[in-house]
PDB file of C-alpha atoms in Angstrom:
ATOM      1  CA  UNK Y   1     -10.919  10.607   1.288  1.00 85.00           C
ATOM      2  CA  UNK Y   2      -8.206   9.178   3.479  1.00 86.00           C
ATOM      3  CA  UNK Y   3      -6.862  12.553   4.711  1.00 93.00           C
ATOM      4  CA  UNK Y   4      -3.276  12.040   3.157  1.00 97.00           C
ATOM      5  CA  UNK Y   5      -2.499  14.509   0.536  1.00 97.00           C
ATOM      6  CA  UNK Y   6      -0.235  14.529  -2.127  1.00 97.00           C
ATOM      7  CA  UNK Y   7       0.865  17.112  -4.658  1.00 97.00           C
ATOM      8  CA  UNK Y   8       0.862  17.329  -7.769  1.00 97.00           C
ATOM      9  CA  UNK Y   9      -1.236  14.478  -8.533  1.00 96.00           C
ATOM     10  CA  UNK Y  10       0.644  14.544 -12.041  1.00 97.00           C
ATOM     11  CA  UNK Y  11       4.448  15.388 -13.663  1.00 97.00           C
ATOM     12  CA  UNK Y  12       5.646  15.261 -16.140  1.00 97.00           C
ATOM     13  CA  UNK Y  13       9.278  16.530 -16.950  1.00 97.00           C
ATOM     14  CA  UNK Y  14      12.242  15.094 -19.066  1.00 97.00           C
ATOM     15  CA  UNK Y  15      15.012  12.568 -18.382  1.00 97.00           C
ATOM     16  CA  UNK Y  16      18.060  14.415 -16.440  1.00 97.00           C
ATOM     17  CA  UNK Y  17      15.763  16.396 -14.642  1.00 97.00           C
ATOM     18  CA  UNK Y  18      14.823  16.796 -10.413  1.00 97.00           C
ATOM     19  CA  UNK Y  19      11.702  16.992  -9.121  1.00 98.00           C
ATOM     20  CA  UNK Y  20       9.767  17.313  -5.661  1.00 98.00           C
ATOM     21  CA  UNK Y  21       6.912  15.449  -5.012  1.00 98.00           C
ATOM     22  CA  UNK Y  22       4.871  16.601  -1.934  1.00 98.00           C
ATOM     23  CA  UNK Y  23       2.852  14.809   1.172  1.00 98.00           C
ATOM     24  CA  UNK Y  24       1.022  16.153   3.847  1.00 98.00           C
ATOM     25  CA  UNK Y  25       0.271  12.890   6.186  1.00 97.00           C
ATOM     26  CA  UNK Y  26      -3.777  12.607   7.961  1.00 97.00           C
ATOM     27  CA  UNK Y  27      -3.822  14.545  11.036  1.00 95.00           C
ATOM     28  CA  UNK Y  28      -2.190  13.172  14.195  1.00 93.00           C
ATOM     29  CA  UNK Y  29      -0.154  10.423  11.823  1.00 95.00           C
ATOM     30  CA  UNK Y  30       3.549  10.773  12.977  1.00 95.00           C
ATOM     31  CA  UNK Y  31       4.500   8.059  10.346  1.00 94.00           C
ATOM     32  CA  UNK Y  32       5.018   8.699   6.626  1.00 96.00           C
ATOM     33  CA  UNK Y  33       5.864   6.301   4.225  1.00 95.00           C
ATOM     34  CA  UNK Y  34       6.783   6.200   0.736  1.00 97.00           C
ATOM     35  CA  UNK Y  35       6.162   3.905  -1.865  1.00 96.00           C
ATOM     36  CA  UNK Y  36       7.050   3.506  -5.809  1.00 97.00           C
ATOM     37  CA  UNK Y  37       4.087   1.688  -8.066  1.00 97.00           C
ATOM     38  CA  UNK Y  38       5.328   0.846 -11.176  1.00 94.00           C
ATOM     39  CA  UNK Y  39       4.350  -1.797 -13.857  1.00 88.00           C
ATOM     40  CA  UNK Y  40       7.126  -4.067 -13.832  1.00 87.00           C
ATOM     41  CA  UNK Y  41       8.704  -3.685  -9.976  1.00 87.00           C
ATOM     42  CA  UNK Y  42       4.462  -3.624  -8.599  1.00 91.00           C
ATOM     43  CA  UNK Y  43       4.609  -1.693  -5.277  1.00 93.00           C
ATOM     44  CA  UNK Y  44       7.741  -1.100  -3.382  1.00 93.00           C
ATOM     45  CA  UNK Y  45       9.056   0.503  -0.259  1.00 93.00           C
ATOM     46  CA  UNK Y  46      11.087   3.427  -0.755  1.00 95.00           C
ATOM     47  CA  UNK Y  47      11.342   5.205   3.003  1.00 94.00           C
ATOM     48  CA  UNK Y  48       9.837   5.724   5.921  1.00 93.00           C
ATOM     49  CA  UNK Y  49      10.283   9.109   8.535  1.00 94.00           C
ATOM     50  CA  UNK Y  50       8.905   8.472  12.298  1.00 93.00           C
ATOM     51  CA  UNK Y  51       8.056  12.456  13.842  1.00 94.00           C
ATOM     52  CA  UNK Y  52      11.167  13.900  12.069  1.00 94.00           C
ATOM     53  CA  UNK Y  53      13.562  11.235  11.682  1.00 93.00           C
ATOM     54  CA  UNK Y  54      14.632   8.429   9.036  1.00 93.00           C
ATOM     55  CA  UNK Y  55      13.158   5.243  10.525  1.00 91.00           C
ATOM     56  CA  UNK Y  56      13.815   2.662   7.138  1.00 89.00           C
ATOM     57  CA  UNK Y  57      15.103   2.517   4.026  1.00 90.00           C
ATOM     58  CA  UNK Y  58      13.766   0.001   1.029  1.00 90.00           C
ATOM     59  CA  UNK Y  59      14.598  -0.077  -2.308  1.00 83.00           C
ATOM     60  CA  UNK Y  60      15.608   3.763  -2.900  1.00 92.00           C
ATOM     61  CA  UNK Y  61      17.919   4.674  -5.378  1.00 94.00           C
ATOM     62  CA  UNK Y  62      21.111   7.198  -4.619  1.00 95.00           C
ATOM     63  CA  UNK Y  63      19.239   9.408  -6.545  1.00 96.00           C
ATOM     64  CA  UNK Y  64      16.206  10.001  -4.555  1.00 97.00           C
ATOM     65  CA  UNK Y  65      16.037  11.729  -0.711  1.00 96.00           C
ATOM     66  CA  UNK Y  66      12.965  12.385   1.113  1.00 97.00           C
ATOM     67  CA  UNK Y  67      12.889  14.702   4.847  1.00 96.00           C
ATOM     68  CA  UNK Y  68       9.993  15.066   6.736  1.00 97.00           C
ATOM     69  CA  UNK Y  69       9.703  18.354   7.979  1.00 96.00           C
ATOM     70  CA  UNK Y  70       8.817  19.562  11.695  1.00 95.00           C
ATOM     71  CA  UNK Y  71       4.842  20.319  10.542  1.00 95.00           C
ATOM     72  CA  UNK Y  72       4.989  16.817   9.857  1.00 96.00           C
ATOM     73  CA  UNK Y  73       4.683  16.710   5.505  1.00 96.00           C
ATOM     74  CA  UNK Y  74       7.204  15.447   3.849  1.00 98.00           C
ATOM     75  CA  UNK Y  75       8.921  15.443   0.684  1.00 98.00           C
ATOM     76  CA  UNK Y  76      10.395  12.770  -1.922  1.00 98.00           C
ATOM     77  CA  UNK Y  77      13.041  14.251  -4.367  1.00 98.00           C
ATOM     78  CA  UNK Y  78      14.107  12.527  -7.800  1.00 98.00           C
ATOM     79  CA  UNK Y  79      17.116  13.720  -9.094  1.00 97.00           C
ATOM     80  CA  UNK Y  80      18.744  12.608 -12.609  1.00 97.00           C
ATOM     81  CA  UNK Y  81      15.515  11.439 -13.751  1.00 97.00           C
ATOM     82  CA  UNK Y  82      15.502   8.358 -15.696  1.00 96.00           C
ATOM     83  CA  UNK Y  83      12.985   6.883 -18.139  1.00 96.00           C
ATOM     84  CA  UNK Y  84      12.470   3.744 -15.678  1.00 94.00           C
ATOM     85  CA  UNK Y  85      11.616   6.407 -13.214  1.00 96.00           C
ATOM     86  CA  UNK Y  86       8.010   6.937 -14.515  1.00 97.00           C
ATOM     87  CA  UNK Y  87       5.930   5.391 -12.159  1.00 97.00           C
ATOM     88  CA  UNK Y  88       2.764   6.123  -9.387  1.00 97.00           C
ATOM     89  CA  UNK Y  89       4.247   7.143  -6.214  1.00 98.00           C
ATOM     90  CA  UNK Y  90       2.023   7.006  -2.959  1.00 98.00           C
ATOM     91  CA  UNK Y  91       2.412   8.401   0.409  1.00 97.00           C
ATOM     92  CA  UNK Y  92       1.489   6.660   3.715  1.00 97.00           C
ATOM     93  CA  UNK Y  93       0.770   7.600   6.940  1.00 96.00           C
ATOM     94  CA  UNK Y  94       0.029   6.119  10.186  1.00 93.00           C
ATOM     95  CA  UNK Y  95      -0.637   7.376  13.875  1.00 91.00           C
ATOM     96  CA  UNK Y  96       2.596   5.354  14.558  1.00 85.00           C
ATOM     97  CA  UNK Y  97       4.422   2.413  13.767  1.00 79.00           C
ATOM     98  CA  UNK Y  98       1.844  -0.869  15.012  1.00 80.00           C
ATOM     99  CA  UNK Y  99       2.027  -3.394  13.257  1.00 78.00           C
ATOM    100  CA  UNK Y 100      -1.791  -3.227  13.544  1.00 84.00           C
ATOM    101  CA  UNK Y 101      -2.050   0.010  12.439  1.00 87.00           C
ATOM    102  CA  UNK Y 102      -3.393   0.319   9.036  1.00 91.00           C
ATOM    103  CA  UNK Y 103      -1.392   2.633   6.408  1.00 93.00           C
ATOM    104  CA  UNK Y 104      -3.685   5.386   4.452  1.00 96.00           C
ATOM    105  CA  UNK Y 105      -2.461   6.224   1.130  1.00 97.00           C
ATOM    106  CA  UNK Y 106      -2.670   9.424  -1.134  1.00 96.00           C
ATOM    107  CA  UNK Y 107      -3.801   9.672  -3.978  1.00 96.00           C
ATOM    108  CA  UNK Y 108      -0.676   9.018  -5.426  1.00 97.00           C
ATOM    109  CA  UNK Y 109       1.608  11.476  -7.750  1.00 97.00           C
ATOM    110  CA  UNK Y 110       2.095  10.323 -11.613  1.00 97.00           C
ATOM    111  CA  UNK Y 111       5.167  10.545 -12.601  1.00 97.00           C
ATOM    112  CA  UNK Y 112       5.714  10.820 -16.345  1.00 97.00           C
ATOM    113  CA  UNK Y 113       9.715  11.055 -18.001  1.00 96.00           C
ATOM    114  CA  UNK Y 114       9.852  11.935 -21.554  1.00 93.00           C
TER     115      UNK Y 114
ATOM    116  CA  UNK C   1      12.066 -13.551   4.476  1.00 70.00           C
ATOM    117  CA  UNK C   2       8.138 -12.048   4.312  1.00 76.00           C
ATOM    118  CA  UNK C   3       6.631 -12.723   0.896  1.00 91.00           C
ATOM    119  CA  UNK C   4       2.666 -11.991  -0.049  1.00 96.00           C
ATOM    120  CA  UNK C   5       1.167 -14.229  -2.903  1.00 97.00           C
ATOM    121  CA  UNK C   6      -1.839 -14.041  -4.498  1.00 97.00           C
ATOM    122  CA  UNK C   7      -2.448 -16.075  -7.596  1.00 96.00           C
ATOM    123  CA  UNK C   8      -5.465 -14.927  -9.085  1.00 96.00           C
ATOM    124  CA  UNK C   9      -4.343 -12.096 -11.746  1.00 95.00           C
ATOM    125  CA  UNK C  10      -7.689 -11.359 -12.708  1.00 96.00           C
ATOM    126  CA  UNK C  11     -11.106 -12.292 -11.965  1.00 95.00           C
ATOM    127  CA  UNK C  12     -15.032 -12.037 -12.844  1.00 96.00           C
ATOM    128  CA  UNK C  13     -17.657 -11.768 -10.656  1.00 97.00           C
ATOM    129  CA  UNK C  14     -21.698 -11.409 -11.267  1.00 97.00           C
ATOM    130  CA  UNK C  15     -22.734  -8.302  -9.619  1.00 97.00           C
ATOM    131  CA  UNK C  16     -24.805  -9.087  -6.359  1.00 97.00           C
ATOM    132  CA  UNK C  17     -22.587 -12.915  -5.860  1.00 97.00           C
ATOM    133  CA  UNK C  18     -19.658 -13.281  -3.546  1.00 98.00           C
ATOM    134  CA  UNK C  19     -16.496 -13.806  -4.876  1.00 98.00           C
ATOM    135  CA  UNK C  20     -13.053 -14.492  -2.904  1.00 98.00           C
ATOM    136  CA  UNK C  21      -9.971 -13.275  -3.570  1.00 98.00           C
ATOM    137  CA  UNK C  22      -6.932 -15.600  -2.177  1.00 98.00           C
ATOM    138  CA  UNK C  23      -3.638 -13.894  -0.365  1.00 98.00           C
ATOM    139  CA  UNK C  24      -1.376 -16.194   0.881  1.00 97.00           C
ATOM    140  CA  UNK C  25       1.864 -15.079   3.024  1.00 96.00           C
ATOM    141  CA  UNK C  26       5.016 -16.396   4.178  1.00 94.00           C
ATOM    142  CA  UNK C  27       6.731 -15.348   7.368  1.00 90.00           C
ATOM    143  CA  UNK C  28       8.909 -16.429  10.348  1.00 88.00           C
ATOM    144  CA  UNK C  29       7.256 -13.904  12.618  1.00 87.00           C
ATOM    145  CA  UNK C  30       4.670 -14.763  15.562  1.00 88.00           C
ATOM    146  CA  UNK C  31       3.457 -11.520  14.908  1.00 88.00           C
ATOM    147  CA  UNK C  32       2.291  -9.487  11.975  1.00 90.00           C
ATOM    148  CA  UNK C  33      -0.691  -7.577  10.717  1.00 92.00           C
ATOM    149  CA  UNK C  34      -2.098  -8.658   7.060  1.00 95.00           C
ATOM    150  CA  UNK C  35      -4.224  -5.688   4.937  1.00 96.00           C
ATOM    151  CA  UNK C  36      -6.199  -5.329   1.796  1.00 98.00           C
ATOM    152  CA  UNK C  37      -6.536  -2.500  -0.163  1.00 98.00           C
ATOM    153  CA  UNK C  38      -8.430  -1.741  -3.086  1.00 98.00           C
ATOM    154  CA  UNK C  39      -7.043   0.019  -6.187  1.00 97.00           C
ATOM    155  CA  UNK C  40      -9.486   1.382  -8.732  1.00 96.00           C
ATOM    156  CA  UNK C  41      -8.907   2.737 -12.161  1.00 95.00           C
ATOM    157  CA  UNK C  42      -8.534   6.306 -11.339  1.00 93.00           C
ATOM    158  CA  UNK C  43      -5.397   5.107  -8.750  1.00 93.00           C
ATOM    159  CA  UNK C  44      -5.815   5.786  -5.390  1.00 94.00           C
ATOM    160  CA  UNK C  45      -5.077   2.996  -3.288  1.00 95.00           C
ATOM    161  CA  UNK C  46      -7.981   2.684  -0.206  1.00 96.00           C
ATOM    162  CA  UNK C  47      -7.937   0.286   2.749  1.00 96.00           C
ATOM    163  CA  UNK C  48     -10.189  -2.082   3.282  1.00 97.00           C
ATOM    164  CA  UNK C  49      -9.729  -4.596   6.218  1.00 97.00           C
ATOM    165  CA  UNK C  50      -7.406  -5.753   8.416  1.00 96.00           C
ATOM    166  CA  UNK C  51      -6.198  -8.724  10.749  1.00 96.00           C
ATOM    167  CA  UNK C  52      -3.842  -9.318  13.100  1.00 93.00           C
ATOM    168  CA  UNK C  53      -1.908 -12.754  13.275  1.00 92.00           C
ATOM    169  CA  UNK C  54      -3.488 -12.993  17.138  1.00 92.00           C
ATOM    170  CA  UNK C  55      -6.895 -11.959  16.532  1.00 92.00           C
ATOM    171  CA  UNK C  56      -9.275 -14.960  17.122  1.00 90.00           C
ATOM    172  CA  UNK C  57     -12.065 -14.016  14.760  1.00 94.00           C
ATOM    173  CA  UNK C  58     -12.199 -12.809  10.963  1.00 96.00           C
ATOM    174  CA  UNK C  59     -12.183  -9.203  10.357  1.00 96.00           C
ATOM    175  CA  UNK C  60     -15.439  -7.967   8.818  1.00 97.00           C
ATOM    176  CA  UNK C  61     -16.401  -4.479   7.721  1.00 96.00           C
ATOM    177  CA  UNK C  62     -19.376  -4.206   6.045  1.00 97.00           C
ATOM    178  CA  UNK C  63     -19.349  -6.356   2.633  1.00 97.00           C
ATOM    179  CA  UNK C  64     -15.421  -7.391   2.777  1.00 98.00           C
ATOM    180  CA  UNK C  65     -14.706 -10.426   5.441  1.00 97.00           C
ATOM    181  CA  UNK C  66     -11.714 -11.853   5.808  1.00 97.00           C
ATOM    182  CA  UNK C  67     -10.970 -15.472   5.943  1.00 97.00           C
ATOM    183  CA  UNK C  68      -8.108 -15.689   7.924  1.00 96.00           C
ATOM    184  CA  UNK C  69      -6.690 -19.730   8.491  1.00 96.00           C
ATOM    185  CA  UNK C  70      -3.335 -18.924  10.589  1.00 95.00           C
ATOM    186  CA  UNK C  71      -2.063 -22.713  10.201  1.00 94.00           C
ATOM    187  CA  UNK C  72      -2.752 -22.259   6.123  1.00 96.00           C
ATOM    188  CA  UNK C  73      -1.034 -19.141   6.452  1.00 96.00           C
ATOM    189  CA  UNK C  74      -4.116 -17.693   4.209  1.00 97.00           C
ATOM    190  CA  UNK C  75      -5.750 -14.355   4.477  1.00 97.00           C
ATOM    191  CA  UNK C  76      -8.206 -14.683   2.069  1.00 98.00           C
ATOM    192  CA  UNK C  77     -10.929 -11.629   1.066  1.00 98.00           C
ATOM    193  CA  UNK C  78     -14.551 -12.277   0.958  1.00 98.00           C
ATOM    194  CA  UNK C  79     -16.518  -9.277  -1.176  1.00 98.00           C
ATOM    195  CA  UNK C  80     -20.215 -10.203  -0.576  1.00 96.00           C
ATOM    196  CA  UNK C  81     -23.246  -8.748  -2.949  1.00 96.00           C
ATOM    197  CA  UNK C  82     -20.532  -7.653  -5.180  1.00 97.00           C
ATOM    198  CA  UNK C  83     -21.435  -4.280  -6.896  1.00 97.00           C
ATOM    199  CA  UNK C  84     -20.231  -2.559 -10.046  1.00 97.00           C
ATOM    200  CA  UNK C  85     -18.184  -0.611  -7.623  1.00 97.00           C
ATOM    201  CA  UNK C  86     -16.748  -3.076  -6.833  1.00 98.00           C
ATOM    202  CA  UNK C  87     -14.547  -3.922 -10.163  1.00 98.00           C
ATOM    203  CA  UNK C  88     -10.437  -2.800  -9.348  1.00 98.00           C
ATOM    204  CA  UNK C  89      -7.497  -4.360  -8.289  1.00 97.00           C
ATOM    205  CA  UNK C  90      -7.233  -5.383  -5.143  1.00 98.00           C
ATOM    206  CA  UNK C  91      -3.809  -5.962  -3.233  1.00 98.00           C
ATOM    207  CA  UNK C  92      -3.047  -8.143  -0.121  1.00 98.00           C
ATOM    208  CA  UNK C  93      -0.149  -6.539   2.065  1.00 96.00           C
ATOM    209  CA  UNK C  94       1.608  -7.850   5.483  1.00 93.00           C
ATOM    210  CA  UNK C  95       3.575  -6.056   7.779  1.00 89.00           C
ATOM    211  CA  UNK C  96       5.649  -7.608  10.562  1.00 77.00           C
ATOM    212  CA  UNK C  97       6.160  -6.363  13.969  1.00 71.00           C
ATOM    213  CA  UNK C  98       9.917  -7.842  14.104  1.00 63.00           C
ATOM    214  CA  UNK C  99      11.106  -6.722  11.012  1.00 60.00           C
ATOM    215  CA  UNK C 100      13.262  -3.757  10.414  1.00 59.00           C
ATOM    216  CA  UNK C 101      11.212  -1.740   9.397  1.00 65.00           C
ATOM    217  CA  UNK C 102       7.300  -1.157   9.174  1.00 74.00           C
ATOM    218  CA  UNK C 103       6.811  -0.902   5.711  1.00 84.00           C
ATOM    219  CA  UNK C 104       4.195  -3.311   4.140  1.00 89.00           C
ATOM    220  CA  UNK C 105       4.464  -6.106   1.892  1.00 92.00           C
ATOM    221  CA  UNK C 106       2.199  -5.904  -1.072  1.00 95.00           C
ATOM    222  CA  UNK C 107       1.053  -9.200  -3.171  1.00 96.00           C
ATOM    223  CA  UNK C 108       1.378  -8.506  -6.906  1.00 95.00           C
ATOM    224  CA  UNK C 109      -2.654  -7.987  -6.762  1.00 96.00           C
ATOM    225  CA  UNK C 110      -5.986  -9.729  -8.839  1.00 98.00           C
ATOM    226  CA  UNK C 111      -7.940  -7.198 -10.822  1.00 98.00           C
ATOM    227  CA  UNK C 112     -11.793  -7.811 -10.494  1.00 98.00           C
ATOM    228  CA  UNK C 113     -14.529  -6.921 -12.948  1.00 98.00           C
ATOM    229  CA  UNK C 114     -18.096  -7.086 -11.551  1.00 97.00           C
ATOM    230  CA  UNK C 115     -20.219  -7.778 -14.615  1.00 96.00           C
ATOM    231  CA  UNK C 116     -23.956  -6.772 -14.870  1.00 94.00           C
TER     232      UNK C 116
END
């Protein structure tokens, strides 16, 4: 168990739609990252929030926004859903933002689009 | 720009052997921090080791090692008395201290089956 927890650990909606994907990071991890699996694009950086604030953006479509709220979780919304939209998405945390600080995943939220 | 290779797409192992799983990395930073993780069937994504580009020694933890030749730019894992357990795909990641932002680079991963 890494302590990062994600909800739901599956979707599954229809192209068009918007849906929120949840994360609460390990305890004491100010850093949250998220990250899109997928079979053809592998893992990719999507955002990362620092205590509250936008630190980095990757490759995140117009269509998605993420926050992370004062209590720390955050949340990744998908908007317009597209079938090259299914995919595994993780959440990250770490205590801060070391480069030798090692990133704990979820357990990852399926995302299906019919 | 940072890049993670690992050239191995799949491998087999004989459960209670060693087996090594290359990662190599490209970057212009004099500082960085290179992971594995571990993937299983079921999806999560767990972390296994970890080395920093300054660190003298290899990074062990329990049965994983890793093999870390700076001027090779190589981080390679070592899984010793492999176990059933064992068999999932395993990703090599880097992150660099000077880069804009602290996400991690992942390798496109080698899949292991330990076989009885």
């Amino acid at each position: 168990d890494s302590g990062v927890t994600q909800t739901p650990k599956h979707l599954i909606t229809a192209t068009g739609q918007r849906v929120t994907l949840r994360c609460s990071p390990r305890s004491g991890d100010l850093s949250v990252y998220w990250y899109q699996q997928s079979l053809d694009q592998g893992l990719q950086f999507l955002i990362q929030y620092y205590n509250g604030e936008e630190r980095a953006k990757g490759n995140i479509l117009e269509r998605f926004s993420a926050q992370q709220f004062p209590d720390l979780h955050s949340e990744l919304n998908l908007s317009s859903l597209e079938l090259g939209d299914s995919a595994l998405y993780f959440c990250a945390s770490s205590p801060g933002q070391g480069v030798d600080q090692p990133q704990h995943f979820g357990d990852g939220t399926r995302l299906s689009i019919l | 720009a940072q890049k993670i290779t690992q050239t191995q797409p799949g491998m087999f192992v004989q459960e209670k052997e060693a087996v090594t799983l290359d990662c190599t990395y490209d970057t212009s930073d004099p500082s960085y921090g290179l992971f594995w993780y571990k993937q299983p069937s079921s999806g999560e994504m767990i972390f296994l080791i970890y080395q920093g580009s300054y660190d003298q020694q290899n990074a062990t933890e329990g049965r994983y090692s890793l093999n870390f030749q700076k001027a090779r730019k190589s981080a390679n894992l070592v899984i010793s008395a492999s176990q059933l357990g064992d068999s999932a795909m395993y990703f090599c990641a880097m992150r660099e201290r000077g880069g804009a932002t602290n996400k991690l680079i992942f390798g496109t991963g080698t899949l292991l089956a330990v076989q009885p």
